[in-house]
């Protein structure tokens, strides 16, 4: 037993609209080839690593292991972009380089 429909299906119109929807979605996508990328393309992470390494060299953080670890902890937290807040205690007696680490950050 078949049920009566309230509206009749128009099979011809459905086929045309489905094809036009598919065609419009295909046309809306941008066409990008490898030629469109610049020759000096650098990923965000590679750029971040380069800036962090330059800061380590400029601020001479390699000479003090604890200062380097503090800087790298903050740098890795920035690179990962975690949602949680980073809390870091920088302590020490006078002349240990607390201000130097904070300036480099």
PDB file of C-alpha atoms in Angstrom:
ATOM      1  CA  UNK A   1       0.000   0.000   0.000  1.00  0.00           C
ATOM      2  CA  UNK A   2       1.400   3.355  -0.968  1.00  0.00           C
ATOM      3  CA  UNK A   3       0.926   6.578   0.927  1.00  0.00           C
ATOM      4  CA  UNK A   4      -0.255   9.723  -0.745  1.00  0.00           C
ATOM      5  CA  UNK A   5       2.140  12.638  -0.663  1.00  0.00           C
ATOM      6  CA  UNK A   6       1.014  16.126   0.215  1.00  0.00           C
ATOM      7  CA  UNK A   7       3.334  17.545  -2.432  1.00  0.00           C
ATOM      8  CA  UNK A   8       4.374  15.835  -5.561  1.00  0.00           C
ATOM      9  CA  UNK A   9       8.030  15.342  -6.228  1.00  0.00           C
ATOM     10  CA  UNK A  10       9.403  17.137  -9.225  1.00  0.00           C
ATOM     11  CA  UNK A  11      12.249  14.859 -10.231  1.00  0.00           C
ATOM     12  CA  UNK A  12      13.463  17.022 -13.125  1.00  0.00           C
ATOM     13  CA  UNK A  13      13.934  20.133 -10.954  1.00  0.00           C
ATOM     14  CA  UNK A  14      15.787  18.229  -8.228  1.00  0.00           C
ATOM     15  CA  UNK A  15      18.370  16.894 -10.660  1.00  0.00           C
ATOM     16  CA  UNK A  16      19.064  20.371 -12.043  1.00  0.00           C
ATOM     17  CA  UNK A  17      19.407  21.991  -8.610  1.00  0.00           C
ATOM     18  CA  UNK A  18      21.727  19.259  -7.375  1.00  0.00           C
ATOM     19  CA  UNK A  19      23.989  19.685 -10.379  1.00  0.00           C
ATOM     20  CA  UNK A  20      24.030  23.463 -10.060  1.00  0.00           C
ATOM     21  CA  UNK A  21      24.866  23.231  -6.340  1.00  0.00           C
ATOM     22  CA  UNK A  22      27.772  20.926  -7.076  1.00  0.00           C
ATOM     23  CA  UNK A  23      29.045  23.134  -9.865  1.00  0.00           C
ATOM     24  CA  UNK A  24      28.867  26.277  -7.745  1.00  0.00           C
ATOM     25  CA  UNK A  25      30.797  24.708  -4.873  1.00  0.00           C
ATOM     26  CA  UNK A  26      33.510  23.540  -7.227  1.00  0.00           C
ATOM     27  CA  UNK A  27      33.790  26.987  -8.823  1.00  0.00           C
ATOM     28  CA  UNK A  28      33.933  28.756  -5.451  1.00  0.00           C
ATOM     29  CA  UNK A  29      37.120  26.983  -4.377  1.00  0.00           C
ATOM     30  CA  UNK A  30      40.313  28.933  -5.107  1.00  0.00           C
ATOM     31  CA  UNK A  31      42.806  27.309  -7.416  1.00  0.00           C
ATOM     32  CA  UNK A  32      46.288  27.424  -5.914  1.00  0.00           C
ATOM     33  CA  UNK A  33      49.395  25.844  -7.337  1.00  0.00           C
ATOM     34  CA  UNK A  34      52.836  25.519  -5.838  1.00  0.00           C
ATOM     35  CA  UNK A  35      53.940  28.354  -8.143  1.00  0.00           C
ATOM     36  CA  UNK A  36      51.839  30.838  -6.170  1.00  0.00           C
ATOM     37  CA  UNK A  37      53.896  30.359  -2.996  1.00  0.00           C
ATOM     38  CA  UNK A  38      56.826  32.750  -2.621  1.00  0.00           C
ATOM     39  CA  UNK A  39      60.313  31.327  -2.983  1.00  0.00           C
ATOM     40  CA  UNK A  40      61.289  32.391   0.531  1.00  0.00           C
ATOM     41  CA  UNK A  41      58.215  30.812   2.191  1.00  0.00           C
ATOM     42  CA  UNK A  42      58.809  30.050   5.866  1.00  0.00           C
ATOM     43  CA  UNK A  43      56.363  28.280   8.145  1.00  0.00           C
ATOM     44  CA  UNK A  44      55.158  29.991  11.314  1.00  0.00           C
ATOM     45  CA  UNK A  45      56.949  27.470  13.536  1.00  0.00           C
ATOM     46  CA  UNK A  46      60.230  27.823  11.613  1.00  0.00           C
ATOM     47  CA  UNK A  47      59.964  31.600  11.858  1.00  0.00           C
ATOM     48  CA  UNK A  48      59.307  31.361  15.597  1.00  0.00           C
ATOM     49  CA  UNK A  49      62.308  29.048  16.085  1.00  0.00           C
ATOM     50  CA  UNK A  50      64.542  31.410  14.123  1.00  0.00           C
ATOM     51  CA  UNK A  51      63.476  34.407  16.234  1.00  0.00           C
ATOM     52  CA  UNK A  52      63.974  32.454  19.477  1.00  0.00           C
ATOM     53  CA  UNK A  53      67.474  31.356  18.400  1.00  0.00           C
ATOM     54  CA  UNK A  54      68.392  34.928  17.432  1.00  0.00           C
ATOM     55  CA  UNK A  55      67.196  36.176  20.826  1.00  0.00           C
ATOM     56  CA  UNK A  56      69.258  33.521  22.622  1.00  0.00           C
ATOM     57  CA  UNK A  57      72.371  34.597  20.719  1.00  0.00           C
ATOM     58  CA  UNK A  58      71.719  38.348  21.060  1.00  0.00           C
ATOM     59  CA  UNK A  59      71.023  38.187  24.797  1.00  0.00           C
ATOM     60  CA  UNK A  60      73.896  35.719  25.431  1.00  0.00           C
ATOM     61  CA  UNK A  61      71.661  33.231  27.229  1.00  0.00           C
ATOM     62  CA  UNK A  62      73.795  30.194  26.335  1.00  0.00           C
ATOM     63  CA  UNK A  63      76.361  31.077  28.987  1.00  0.00           C
ATOM     64  CA  UNK A  64      73.922  30.471  31.863  1.00  0.00           C
ATOM     65  CA  UNK A  65      72.007  27.198  31.737  1.00  0.00           C
ATOM     66  CA  UNK A  66      69.263  28.285  34.159  1.00  0.00           C
ATOM     67  CA  UNK A  67      68.576  31.493  32.231  1.00  0.00           C
ATOM     68  CA  UNK A  68      68.413  29.524  28.989  1.00  0.00           C
ATOM     69  CA  UNK A  69      65.971  27.006  30.490  1.00  0.00           C
ATOM     70  CA  UNK A  70      63.700  29.793  31.765  1.00  0.00           C
ATOM     71  CA  UNK A  71      63.671  31.485  28.361  1.00  0.00           C
ATOM     72  CA  UNK A  72      63.030  28.213  26.518  1.00  0.00           C
ATOM     73  CA  UNK A  73      60.163  27.336  28.874  1.00  0.00           C
ATOM     74  CA  UNK A  74      58.397  30.579  28.003  1.00  0.00           C
ATOM     75  CA  UNK A  75      59.261  30.243  24.300  1.00  0.00           C
ATOM     76  CA  UNK A  76      57.839  26.707  24.104  1.00  0.00           C
ATOM     77  CA  UNK A  77      54.673  27.820  25.857  1.00  0.00           C
ATOM     78  CA  UNK A  78      54.257  30.587  23.279  1.00  0.00           C
ATOM     79  CA  UNK A  79      54.979  28.210  20.397  1.00  0.00           C
ATOM     80  CA  UNK A  80      52.393  25.667  21.543  1.00  0.00           C
ATOM     81  CA  UNK A  81      49.798  28.387  22.226  1.00  0.00           C
ATOM     82  CA  UNK A  82      48.229  26.401  25.021  1.00  0.00           C
ATOM     83  CA  UNK A  83      45.051  27.772  26.572  1.00  0.00           C
ATOM     84  CA  UNK A  84      46.382  27.498  30.120  1.00  0.00           C
ATOM     85  CA  UNK A  85      48.267  30.352  31.744  1.00  0.00           C
ATOM     86  CA  UNK A  86      52.003  29.968  32.302  1.00  0.00           C
ATOM     87  CA  UNK A  87      53.131  30.881  35.802  1.00  0.00           C
ATOM     88  CA  UNK A  88      56.886  31.111  36.276  1.00  0.00           C
ATOM     89  CA  UNK A  89      58.762  32.275  39.354  1.00  0.00           C
ATOM     90  CA  UNK A  90      62.093  33.939  38.632  1.00  0.00           C
ATOM     91  CA  UNK A  91      63.984  34.212  41.892  1.00  0.00           C
ATOM     92  CA  UNK A  92      67.538  34.572  43.098  1.00  0.00           C
ATOM     93  CA  UNK A  93      69.903  36.825  44.976  1.00  0.00           C
ATOM     94  CA  UNK A  94      71.062  40.126  43.516  1.00  0.00           C
ATOM     95  CA  UNK A  95      73.188  39.866  40.385  1.00  0.00           C
ATOM     96  CA  UNK A  96      71.967  36.454  39.225  1.00  0.00           C
ATOM     97  CA  UNK A  97      70.396  37.799  36.011  1.00  0.00           C
ATOM     98  CA  UNK A  98      66.683  37.851  36.819  1.00  0.00           C
ATOM     99  CA  UNK A  99      66.181  41.157  34.993  1.00  0.00           C
ATOM    100  CA  UNK A 100      68.261  39.915  32.063  1.00  0.00           C
ATOM    101  CA  UNK A 101      65.974  36.900  31.601  1.00  0.00           C
ATOM    102  CA  UNK A 102      62.859  39.062  31.827  1.00  0.00           C
ATOM    103  CA  UNK A 103      64.267  41.503  29.245  1.00  0.00           C
ATOM    104  CA  UNK A 104      65.026  38.649  26.865  1.00  0.00           C
ATOM    105  CA  UNK A 105      61.484  37.305  27.220  1.00  0.00           C
TER     106      UNK A 105
END
